[in-house]
Amino acid sequence: MILLISNMREDAKEGREVDMVQNFNLATFDIISDLSFGESFGGLRVRTAHPWIKAFFDIATIGTIMTQLVLLKIPIISVLAGVLVLPMLRKRLGIMSYTRDKIEKRIDQITDRPDFMSYVLRHNDEKGMSREEIQATFSVLMIAGSETTATSLAGCTYLLQKHPRVRQKLHAEIRDTFLDDKEITMLSVSHLTYLDAVIGESLRLYPPVPIALSRMTPPEGAVICGHWVPGNVCLLQMRLSYSLTVIQVSVGVPQFAAYTSPLNFVEPDSFAPERMLHEHDAKFDKDRKAVLQPFSAGPRNCIGKK
């Protein structure tokens, strides 16, 4: 984080534009790669994204385009979507190969430095994780612990810059609470109620995963928006044939749509952290805060929630 702040100060001093989206992505990927592989990508140092990061964003872009093309259900467009599969698979294989090599290198290291792998290696026995499980887990950690955090930070920063009243109130809470940076700990920060409200409201307006997350229908089935859906169906699980045609009906409510719906929140497009406070304006009494689940819900929700 010291390097991130140093880069920002240098840019400001030189009168250069500060790209916070890129800065946050470089910082979070540097941190998560260091914790996962014992070796940082070094993006903040060289001020450019590592090939692993570039490949990840390429895959995300291609995957999004391909999914939307398939949903159009036009045969010729479905074929076009199929053409996009090959470059996406190549990049995915490249990421998997790089991740596997880094994992093997980290496992071979002998170090007392605590990181994610050190906890895995403590149980390196017949009851521990296999190499395949470790690779799959660390691939998830690399993505879920970086880009989503960067997106959340970028959204929060944008909203604070657009709303000086909120920014000044948050600034006052932080400055009045801490006299020295050594006082800032995970425990002490957890008591900053307005900061917590700002983060919650930012996640509502800029959820890092704006799409619908998959859920399972109950065994007896369910009626959703007037349509019958059979039991034990994984919602949003798009099963594709080799011709890339959708062969299963899928249902879901994108998070962004739910969080900005007037059915769930009063003045849904307004950035109002006060709505998240225990003591808030009476006009927010009808807000359905239980709808806000940016980390998903249930036993398989995001492990990075806390």
mmCIF file of C-alpha atoms in Angstrom, residues 11-305:
data_model
loop_
_atom_site.group_PDB
_atom_site.id
_atom_site.type_symbol
_atom_site.label_atom_id
_atom_site.label_comp_id
_atom_site.label_asym_id
_atom_site.label_seq_id
_atom_site.Cartn_x
_atom_site.Cartn_y
_atom_site.Cartn_z
ATOM 1 C CA ASP A 11 1.368 11.282 -10.420
ATOM 2 C CA ALA A 12 -0.274 14.194 -8.603
ATOM 3 C CA LYS A 13 3.033 16.042 -8.290
ATOM 4 C CA GLU A 14 3.703 15.633 -12.014
ATOM 5 C CA GLY A 15 0.160 16.687 -12.909
ATOM 6 C CA ARG A 16 -0.714 13.302 -14.423
ATOM 7 C CA GLU A 17 -4.164 11.746 -14.343
ATOM 8 C CA VAL A 18 -4.527 9.101 -11.650
ATOM 9 C CA ASP A 19 -6.274 5.960 -12.908
ATOM 10 C CA MET A 20 -7.678 4.538 -9.679
ATOM 11 C CA VAL A 21 -9.241 1.500 -11.364
ATOM 12 C CA GLN A 22 -5.834 0.406 -12.632
ATOM 13 C CA ASN A 23 -4.108 1.358 -9.373
ATOM 14 C CA PHE A 24 -6.535 -0.667 -7.277
ATOM 15 C CA ASN A 25 -6.242 -3.681 -9.596
ATOM 16 C CA LEU A 26 -2.444 -3.563 -9.555
ATOM 17 C CA ALA A 27 -2.452 -3.303 -5.752
ATOM 18 C CA THR A 28 -4.951 -6.081 -5.055
ATOM 19 C CA PHE A 29 -3.382 -8.495 -7.554
ATOM 20 C CA ASP A 30 0.075 -7.749 -6.105
ATOM 21 C CA ILE A 31 -1.187 -8.515 -2.604
ATOM 22 C CA ILE A 32 -3.114 -11.673 -3.479
ATOM 23 C CA SER A 33 -0.291 -13.095 -5.635
ATOM 24 C CA ASP A 34 2.162 -12.493 -2.793
ATOM 25 C CA LEU A 35 -0.128 -14.254 -0.311
ATOM 26 C CA SER A 36 -0.854 -17.122 -2.725
ATOM 27 C CA PHE A 37 2.485 -17.752 -4.445
ATOM 28 C CA GLY A 38 4.914 -16.126 -2.017
ATOM 29 C CA GLU A 39 5.863 -13.823 -4.885
ATOM 30 C CA SER A 40 4.163 -10.597 -5.957
ATOM 31 C CA PHE A 41 3.249 -9.831 -9.568
ATOM 32 C CA GLY A 42 5.060 -6.520 -9.064
ATOM 33 C CA GLY A 43 2.461 -4.532 -10.961
ATOM 34 C CA LEU A 44 2.747 -1.418 -8.803
ATOM 35 C CA ARG A 45 6.516 -1.420 -9.186
ATOM 36 C CA VAL A 46 6.475 -1.518 -13.006
ATOM 37 C CA ARG A 47 3.083 0.215 -13.280
ATOM 38 C CA THR A 48 1.644 -2.279 -15.715
ATOM 39 C CA ALA A 49 -0.506 -5.375 -15.428
ATOM 40 C CA HIS A 50 1.151 -8.797 -15.274
ATOM 41 C CA PRO A 51 0.370 -11.135 -18.243
ATOM 42 C CA TRP A 52 -1.692 -13.304 -15.844
ATOM 43 C CA ILE A 53 -3.940 -10.321 -15.095
ATOM 44 C CA LYS A 54 -4.256 -9.361 -18.763
ATOM 45 C CA ALA A 55 -5.222 -12.935 -19.656
ATOM 46 C CA PHE A 56 -7.815 -13.000 -16.882
ATOM 47 C CA PHE A 57 -9.512 -9.815 -18.096
ATOM 48 C CA ASP A 58 -9.407 -11.083 -21.699
ATOM 49 C CA ILE A 59 -11.159 -14.276 -20.593
ATOM 50 C CA ALA A 60 -13.764 -12.287 -18.656
ATOM 51 C CA THR A 61 -14.450 -10.057 -21.663
ATOM 52 C CA ILE A 62 -14.687 -12.927 -24.150
ATOM 53 C CA GLY A 63 -16.847 -14.955 -21.763
ATOM 54 C CA THR A 64 -19.271 -12.077 -21.277
ATOM 55 C CA ILE A 65 -19.608 -11.462 -25.016
ATOM 56 C CA MET A 66 -20.026 -15.167 -25.719
ATOM 57 C CA THR A 67 -22.722 -15.575 -23.077
ATOM 58 C CA GLN A 68 -24.739 -12.639 -24.413
ATOM 59 C CA LEU A 69 -24.449 -13.890 -27.997
ATOM 60 C CA VAL A 70 -25.743 -17.318 -26.994
ATOM 61 C CA LEU A 71 -28.713 -15.802 -25.154
ATOM 62 C CA LEU A 72 -29.850 -14.141 -28.403
ATOM 63 C CA LYS A 73 -30.726 -17.667 -29.646
ATOM 64 C CA ILE A 74 -29.900 -16.775 -33.257
ATOM 65 C CA PRO A 75 -28.183 -19.778 -34.947
ATOM 66 C CA ILE A 76 -25.553 -17.834 -36.898
ATOM 67 C CA ILE A 77 -24.683 -15.778 -33.816
ATOM 68 C CA SER A 78 -24.395 -18.962 -31.755
ATOM 69 C CA VAL A 79 -21.802 -20.152 -34.272
ATOM 70 C CA LEU A 80 -19.941 -16.856 -33.841
ATOM 71 C CA ALA A 81 -19.958 -17.432 -30.088
ATOM 72 C CA GLY A 82 -18.428 -20.835 -30.711
ATOM 73 C CA VAL A 83 -15.542 -19.193 -32.570
ATOM 74 C CA LEU A 84 -14.734 -17.214 -29.418
ATOM 75 C CA VAL A 85 -14.350 -20.380 -27.356
ATOM 76 C CA LEU A 86 -10.929 -21.333 -28.746
ATOM 77 C CA PRO A 87 -9.024 -18.132 -27.829
ATOM 78 C CA MET A 88 -10.682 -18.159 -24.416
ATOM 79 C CA LEU A 89 -9.599 -21.757 -23.802
ATOM 80 C CA ARG A 90 -6.025 -20.954 -24.874
ATOM 81 C CA LYS A 91 -5.805 -18.107 -22.386
ATOM 82 C CA ARG A 92 -7.397 -20.210 -19.671
ATOM 83 C CA LEU A 93 -4.881 -23.011 -20.217
ATOM 84 C CA GLY A 94 -2.089 -20.444 -20.028
ATOM 85 C CA ILE A 95 -3.383 -19.150 -16.685
ATOM 86 C CA MET A 96 -3.740 -22.683 -15.330
ATOM 87 C CA SER A 97 -0.201 -23.587 -16.405
ATOM 88 C CA TYR A 98 1.272 -20.455 -14.813
ATOM 89 C CA THR A 99 -0.705 -21.012 -11.607
ATOM 90 C CA ARG A 100 0.410 -24.644 -11.419
ATOM 91 C CA ASP A 101 4.085 -23.702 -11.859
ATOM 92 C CA LYS A 102 3.880 -20.984 -9.195
ATOM 93 C CA ILE A 103 2.150 -23.331 -6.769
ATOM 94 C CA GLU A 104 4.830 -26.001 -7.231
ATOM 95 C CA LYS A 105 7.552 -23.402 -6.715
ATOM 96 C CA ARG A 106 5.910 -22.143 -3.522
ATOM 97 C CA ILE A 107 5.421 -25.669 -2.148
ATOM 98 C CA ASP A 108 9.128 -26.396 -2.674
ATOM 99 C CA GLN A 109 10.112 -23.288 -0.706
ATOM 100 C CA ILE A 110 11.118 -23.641 2.938
ATOM 101 C CA THR A 111 10.062 -20.493 4.752
ATOM 102 C CA ASP A 112 8.552 -19.381 8.053
ATOM 103 C CA ARG A 113 6.759 -16.491 6.349
ATOM 104 C CA PRO A 114 2.997 -16.920 6.834
ATOM 105 C CA ASP A 115 0.817 -16.856 3.716
ATOM 106 C CA PHE A 116 -2.121 -18.820 2.322
ATOM 107 C CA MET A 117 0.053 -21.780 1.333
ATOM 108 C CA SER A 118 1.639 -22.063 4.775
ATOM 109 C CA TYR A 119 -1.760 -22.993 6.215
ATOM 110 C CA VAL A 120 -2.315 -25.591 3.492
ATOM 111 C CA LEU A 121 1.109 -27.156 4.053
ATOM 112 C CA ARG A 122 0.436 -27.564 7.769
ATOM 113 C CA HIS A 123 -1.927 -30.359 6.785
ATOM 114 C CA ASN A 124 0.197 -31.899 4.043
ATOM 115 C CA ASP A 125 -0.829 -35.496 4.761
ATOM 116 C CA GLU A 126 -3.337 -38.055 3.526
ATOM 117 C CA LYS A 127 -6.170 -35.885 4.871
ATOM 118 C CA GLY A 128 -4.814 -32.737 3.268
ATOM 119 C CA MET A 129 -5.591 -31.190 -0.103
ATOM 120 C CA SER A 130 -4.448 -32.843 -3.314
ATOM 121 C CA ARG A 131 -2.400 -30.930 -5.897
ATOM 122 C CA GLU A 132 -5.513 -30.588 -8.063
ATOM 123 C CA GLU A 133 -7.531 -29.221 -5.136
ATOM 124 C CA ILE A 134 -4.772 -26.767 -4.239
ATOM 125 C CA GLN A 135 -4.565 -25.495 -7.816
ATOM 126 C CA ALA A 136 -8.347 -25.081 -8.078
ATOM 127 C CA THR A 137 -8.538 -23.332 -4.704
ATOM 128 C CA PHE A 138 -5.689 -20.930 -5.382
ATOM 129 C CA SER A 139 -7.081 -20.088 -8.818
ATOM 130 C CA VAL A 140 -10.292 -19.012 -7.068
ATOM 131 C CA LEU A 141 -8.344 -17.054 -4.433
ATOM 132 C CA MET A 142 -6.407 -15.205 -7.129
ATOM 133 C CA ILE A 143 -9.573 -13.994 -8.835
ATOM 134 C CA ALA A 144 -12.046 -13.655 -5.967
ATOM 135 C CA GLY A 145 -9.561 -11.880 -3.728
ATOM 136 C CA SER A 146 -8.352 -9.294 -6.206
ATOM 137 C CA GLU A 147 -10.560 -7.968 -9.005
ATOM 138 C CA THR A 148 -13.699 -7.885 -6.858
ATOM 139 C CA THR A 149 -11.907 -5.898 -4.152
ATOM 140 C CA ALA A 150 -10.479 -3.490 -6.737
ATOM 141 C CA THR A 151 -13.927 -2.991 -8.277
ATOM 142 C CA SER A 152 -15.460 -2.279 -4.868
ATOM 143 C CA LEU A 153 -12.715 0.217 -4.002
ATOM 144 C CA ALA A 154 -13.043 1.978 -7.363
ATOM 145 C CA GLY A 155 -16.810 2.275 -6.999
ATOM 146 C CA CYS A 156 -16.510 3.583 -3.445
ATOM 147 C CA THR A 157 -13.837 6.110 -4.437
ATOM 148 C CA TYR A 158 -15.975 7.399 -7.318
ATOM 149 C CA LEU A 159 -19.028 7.827 -5.097
ATOM 150 C CA LEU A 160 -17.044 9.633 -2.401
ATOM 151 C CA GLN A 161 -15.618 12.039 -4.971
ATOM 152 C CA LYS A 162 -19.094 12.733 -6.344
ATOM 153 C CA HIS A 163 -20.543 13.340 -2.870
ATOM 154 C CA PRO A 164 -18.300 15.712 -0.859
ATOM 155 C CA ARG A 165 -20.724 15.789 2.094
ATOM 156 C CA VAL A 166 -20.314 12.046 2.612
ATOM 157 C CA ARG A 167 -16.565 12.246 2.028
ATOM 158 C CA GLN A 168 -16.150 14.991 4.622
ATOM 159 C CA LYS A 169 -18.251 13.122 7.186
ATOM 160 C CA LEU A 170 -16.222 9.943 6.664
ATOM 161 C CA HIS A 171 -12.971 11.903 6.832
ATOM 162 C CA ALA A 172 -14.054 13.412 10.161
ATOM 163 C CA GLU A 173 -14.925 10.006 11.636
ATOM 164 C CA ILE A 174 -11.537 8.555 10.706
ATOM 165 C CA ARG A 175 -9.507 11.582 11.845
ATOM 166 C CA ASP A 176 -11.418 11.895 15.121
ATOM 167 C CA THR A 177 -10.925 8.193 15.877
ATOM 168 C CA PHE A 178 -7.239 7.759 15.054
ATOM 169 C CA LEU A 179 -4.455 10.083 16.140
ATOM 170 C CA ASP A 180 -1.716 7.840 14.741
ATOM 171 C CA ASP A 181 -1.609 5.214 11.989
ATOM 172 C CA LYS A 182 -0.389 2.640 14.541
ATOM 173 C CA GLU A 183 -3.853 2.784 16.105
ATOM 174 C CA ILE A 184 -5.419 1.464 12.901
ATOM 175 C CA THR A 185 -6.107 -2.268 13.290
ATOM 176 C CA MET A 186 -8.753 -4.682 12.027
ATOM 177 C CA LEU A 187 -10.461 -4.487 15.426
ATOM 178 C CA SER A 188 -10.397 -0.694 15.745
ATOM 179 C CA VAL A 189 -11.589 -0.160 12.169
ATOM 180 C CA SER A 190 -14.560 -2.466 12.804
ATOM 181 C CA HIS A 191 -15.952 0.172 15.190
ATOM 182 C CA LEU A 192 -16.159 2.868 12.487
ATOM 183 C CA THR A 193 -19.918 2.785 11.929
ATOM 184 C CA TYR A 194 -20.047 5.418 9.190
ATOM 185 C CA LEU A 195 -17.214 3.764 7.263
ATOM 186 C CA ASP A 196 -19.150 0.494 7.433
ATOM 187 C CA ALA A 197 -22.254 2.287 6.145
ATOM 188 C CA VAL A 198 -20.294 3.877 3.277
ATOM 189 C CA ILE A 199 -18.913 0.491 2.247
ATOM 190 C CA GLY A 200 -22.360 -1.115 2.426
ATOM 191 C CA GLU A 201 -23.976 1.617 0.338
ATOM 192 C CA SER A 202 -21.109 1.455 -2.181
ATOM 193 C CA LEU A 203 -21.620 -2.293 -2.552
ATOM 194 C CA ARG A 204 -25.300 -1.641 -3.204
ATOM 195 C CA LEU A 205 -24.664 0.812 -6.035
ATOM 196 C CA TYR A 206 -21.507 -0.831 -7.396
ATOM 197 C CA PRO A 207 -21.688 -4.551 -6.563
ATOM 198 C CA PRO A 208 -18.458 -6.240 -7.724
ATOM 199 C CA VAL A 209 -20.546 -9.120 -9.084
ATOM 200 C CA PRO A 210 -23.539 -7.352 -10.670
ATOM 201 C CA ILE A 211 -24.844 -10.478 -12.397
ATOM 202 C CA ALA A 212 -27.191 -13.019 -10.851
ATOM 203 C CA LEU A 213 -25.557 -15.687 -8.709
ATOM 204 C CA SER A 214 -26.785 -19.259 -9.103
ATOM 205 C CA ARG A 215 -29.233 -20.761 -6.616
ATOM 206 C CA MET A 216 -30.885 -24.186 -6.349
ATOM 207 C CA THR A 217 -34.661 -24.557 -6.462
ATOM 208 C CA PRO A 218 -36.271 -26.632 -3.686
ATOM 209 C CA PRO A 219 -36.984 -30.331 -4.447
ATOM 210 C CA GLU A 220 -40.700 -29.644 -4.864
ATOM 211 C CA GLY A 221 -40.065 -26.894 -7.423
ATOM 212 C CA ALA A 222 -41.128 -23.259 -7.251
ATOM 213 C CA VAL A 223 -43.153 -20.580 -9.028
ATOM 214 C CA ILE A 224 -40.850 -17.672 -9.920
ATOM 215 C CA CYS A 225 -42.359 -14.519 -11.442
ATOM 216 C CA GLY A 226 -45.389 -16.526 -12.483
ATOM 217 C CA HIS A 227 -43.378 -19.307 -14.143
ATOM 218 C CA TRP A 228 -43.055 -22.854 -12.829
ATOM 219 C CA VAL A 229 -39.456 -24.035 -12.367
ATOM 220 C CA PRO A 230 -38.824 -27.748 -11.590
ATOM 221 C CA GLY A 231 -37.109 -28.829 -8.399
ATOM 222 C CA ASN A 232 -33.357 -29.207 -7.943
ATOM 223 C CA VAL A 233 -32.570 -26.876 -10.836
ATOM 224 C CA CYS A 234 -29.447 -24.764 -10.485
ATOM 225 C CA LEU A 235 -30.632 -21.326 -11.489
ATOM 226 C CA LEU A 236 -28.494 -19.566 -14.072
ATOM 227 C CA GLN A 237 -26.513 -22.718 -14.787
ATOM 228 C CA MET A 238 -26.394 -22.473 -18.561
ATOM 229 C CA ARG A 239 -25.859 -25.890 -20.092
ATOM 230 C CA LEU A 240 -24.700 -25.689 -23.673
ATOM 231 C CA SER A 241 -24.577 -28.347 -26.337
ATOM 232 C CA TYR A 242 -21.668 -28.527 -28.783
ATOM 233 C CA SER A 243 -23.561 -26.119 -31.029
ATOM 234 C CA LEU A 244 -23.773 -23.696 -28.097
ATOM 235 C CA THR A 245 -27.549 -23.569 -27.974
ATOM 236 C CA VAL A 246 -29.252 -23.122 -24.652
ATOM 237 C CA ILE A 247 -31.033 -26.354 -23.746
ATOM 238 C CA GLN A 248 -32.198 -25.394 -20.259
ATOM 239 C CA VAL A 249 -34.346 -22.545 -19.031
ATOM 240 C CA SER A 250 -32.508 -20.471 -16.444
ATOM 241 C CA VAL A 251 -33.804 -17.890 -13.996
ATOM 242 C CA GLY A 252 -32.094 -15.196 -11.984
ATOM 243 C CA VAL A 253 -32.239 -11.623 -10.740
ATOM 244 C CA PRO A 254 -29.040 -9.631 -11.367
ATOM 245 C CA GLN A 255 -27.750 -8.035 -8.182
ATOM 246 C CA PHE A 256 -27.507 -4.560 -9.691
ATOM 247 C CA ALA A 257 -31.165 -4.705 -10.744
ATOM 248 C CA ALA A 258 -32.265 -5.840 -7.284
ATOM 249 C CA TYR A 259 -30.202 -3.225 -5.455
ATOM 250 C CA THR A 260 -31.419 -0.297 -7.555
ATOM 251 C CA SER A 261 -35.077 -1.296 -7.695
ATOM 252 C CA PRO A 262 -37.591 1.074 -6.050
ATOM 253 C CA LEU A 263 -39.377 -2.067 -4.878
ATOM 254 C CA ASN A 264 -36.469 -2.694 -2.511
ATOM 255 C CA PHE A 265 -34.950 0.699 -1.700
ATOM 256 C CA VAL A 266 -36.233 4.244 -1.247
ATOM 257 C CA GLU A 267 -34.471 6.640 -3.622
ATOM 258 C CA PRO A 268 -32.518 3.681 -5.049
ATOM 259 C CA ASP A 269 -30.206 5.768 -7.229
ATOM 260 C CA SER A 270 -29.121 8.021 -4.360
ATOM 261 C CA PHE A 271 -25.842 7.451 -2.518
ATOM 262 C CA ALA A 272 -27.062 7.618 1.072
ATOM 263 C CA PRO A 273 -24.869 5.703 3.553
ATOM 264 C CA GLU A 274 -27.234 6.875 6.329
ATOM 265 C CA ARG A 275 -29.739 4.245 5.189
ATOM 266 C CA MET A 276 -27.289 1.568 6.383
ATOM 267 C CA LEU A 277 -26.971 2.975 9.915
ATOM 268 C CA HIS A 278 -28.911 1.476 12.833
ATOM 269 C CA GLU A 279 -30.337 4.927 13.562
ATOM 270 C CA HIS A 280 -31.402 6.373 10.224
ATOM 271 C CA ASP A 281 -33.900 8.748 8.664
ATOM 272 C CA ALA A 282 -37.456 7.409 8.897
ATOM 273 C CA LYS A 283 -37.805 7.610 5.118
ATOM 274 C CA PHE A 284 -35.474 4.600 4.839
ATOM 275 C CA ASP A 285 -37.592 2.432 7.165
ATOM 276 C CA LYS A 286 -39.125 0.585 4.223
ATOM 277 C CA ASP A 287 -35.770 -0.335 2.680
ATOM 278 C CA ARG A 288 -35.487 -4.108 2.292
ATOM 279 C CA LYS A 289 -31.879 -4.394 3.408
ATOM 280 C CA ALA A 290 -32.033 -8.201 3.428
ATOM 281 C CA VAL A 291 -32.009 -7.986 -0.381
ATOM 282 C CA LEU A 292 -28.431 -6.679 -0.243
ATOM 283 C CA GLN A 293 -26.276 -9.813 -0.537
ATOM 284 C CA PRO A 294 -23.156 -8.778 -2.515
ATOM 285 C CA PHE A 295 -21.271 -11.782 -1.123
ATOM 286 C CA SER A 296 -24.118 -14.162 -2.007
ATOM 287 C CA ALA A 297 -25.941 -16.085 0.727
ATOM 288 C CA GLY A 298 -25.972 -19.497 2.333
ATOM 289 C CA PRO A 299 -23.182 -21.953 3.227
ATOM 290 C CA ARG A 300 -21.410 -21.343 -0.095
ATOM 291 C CA ASN A 301 -21.281 -17.571 0.125
ATOM 292 C CA CYS A 302 -18.036 -15.688 -0.463
ATOM 293 C CA ILE A 303 -15.235 -16.755 1.891
ATOM 294 C CA GLY A 304 -13.846 -13.217 1.729
ATOM 295 C CA LYS A 305 -16.907 -11.585 3.321
#
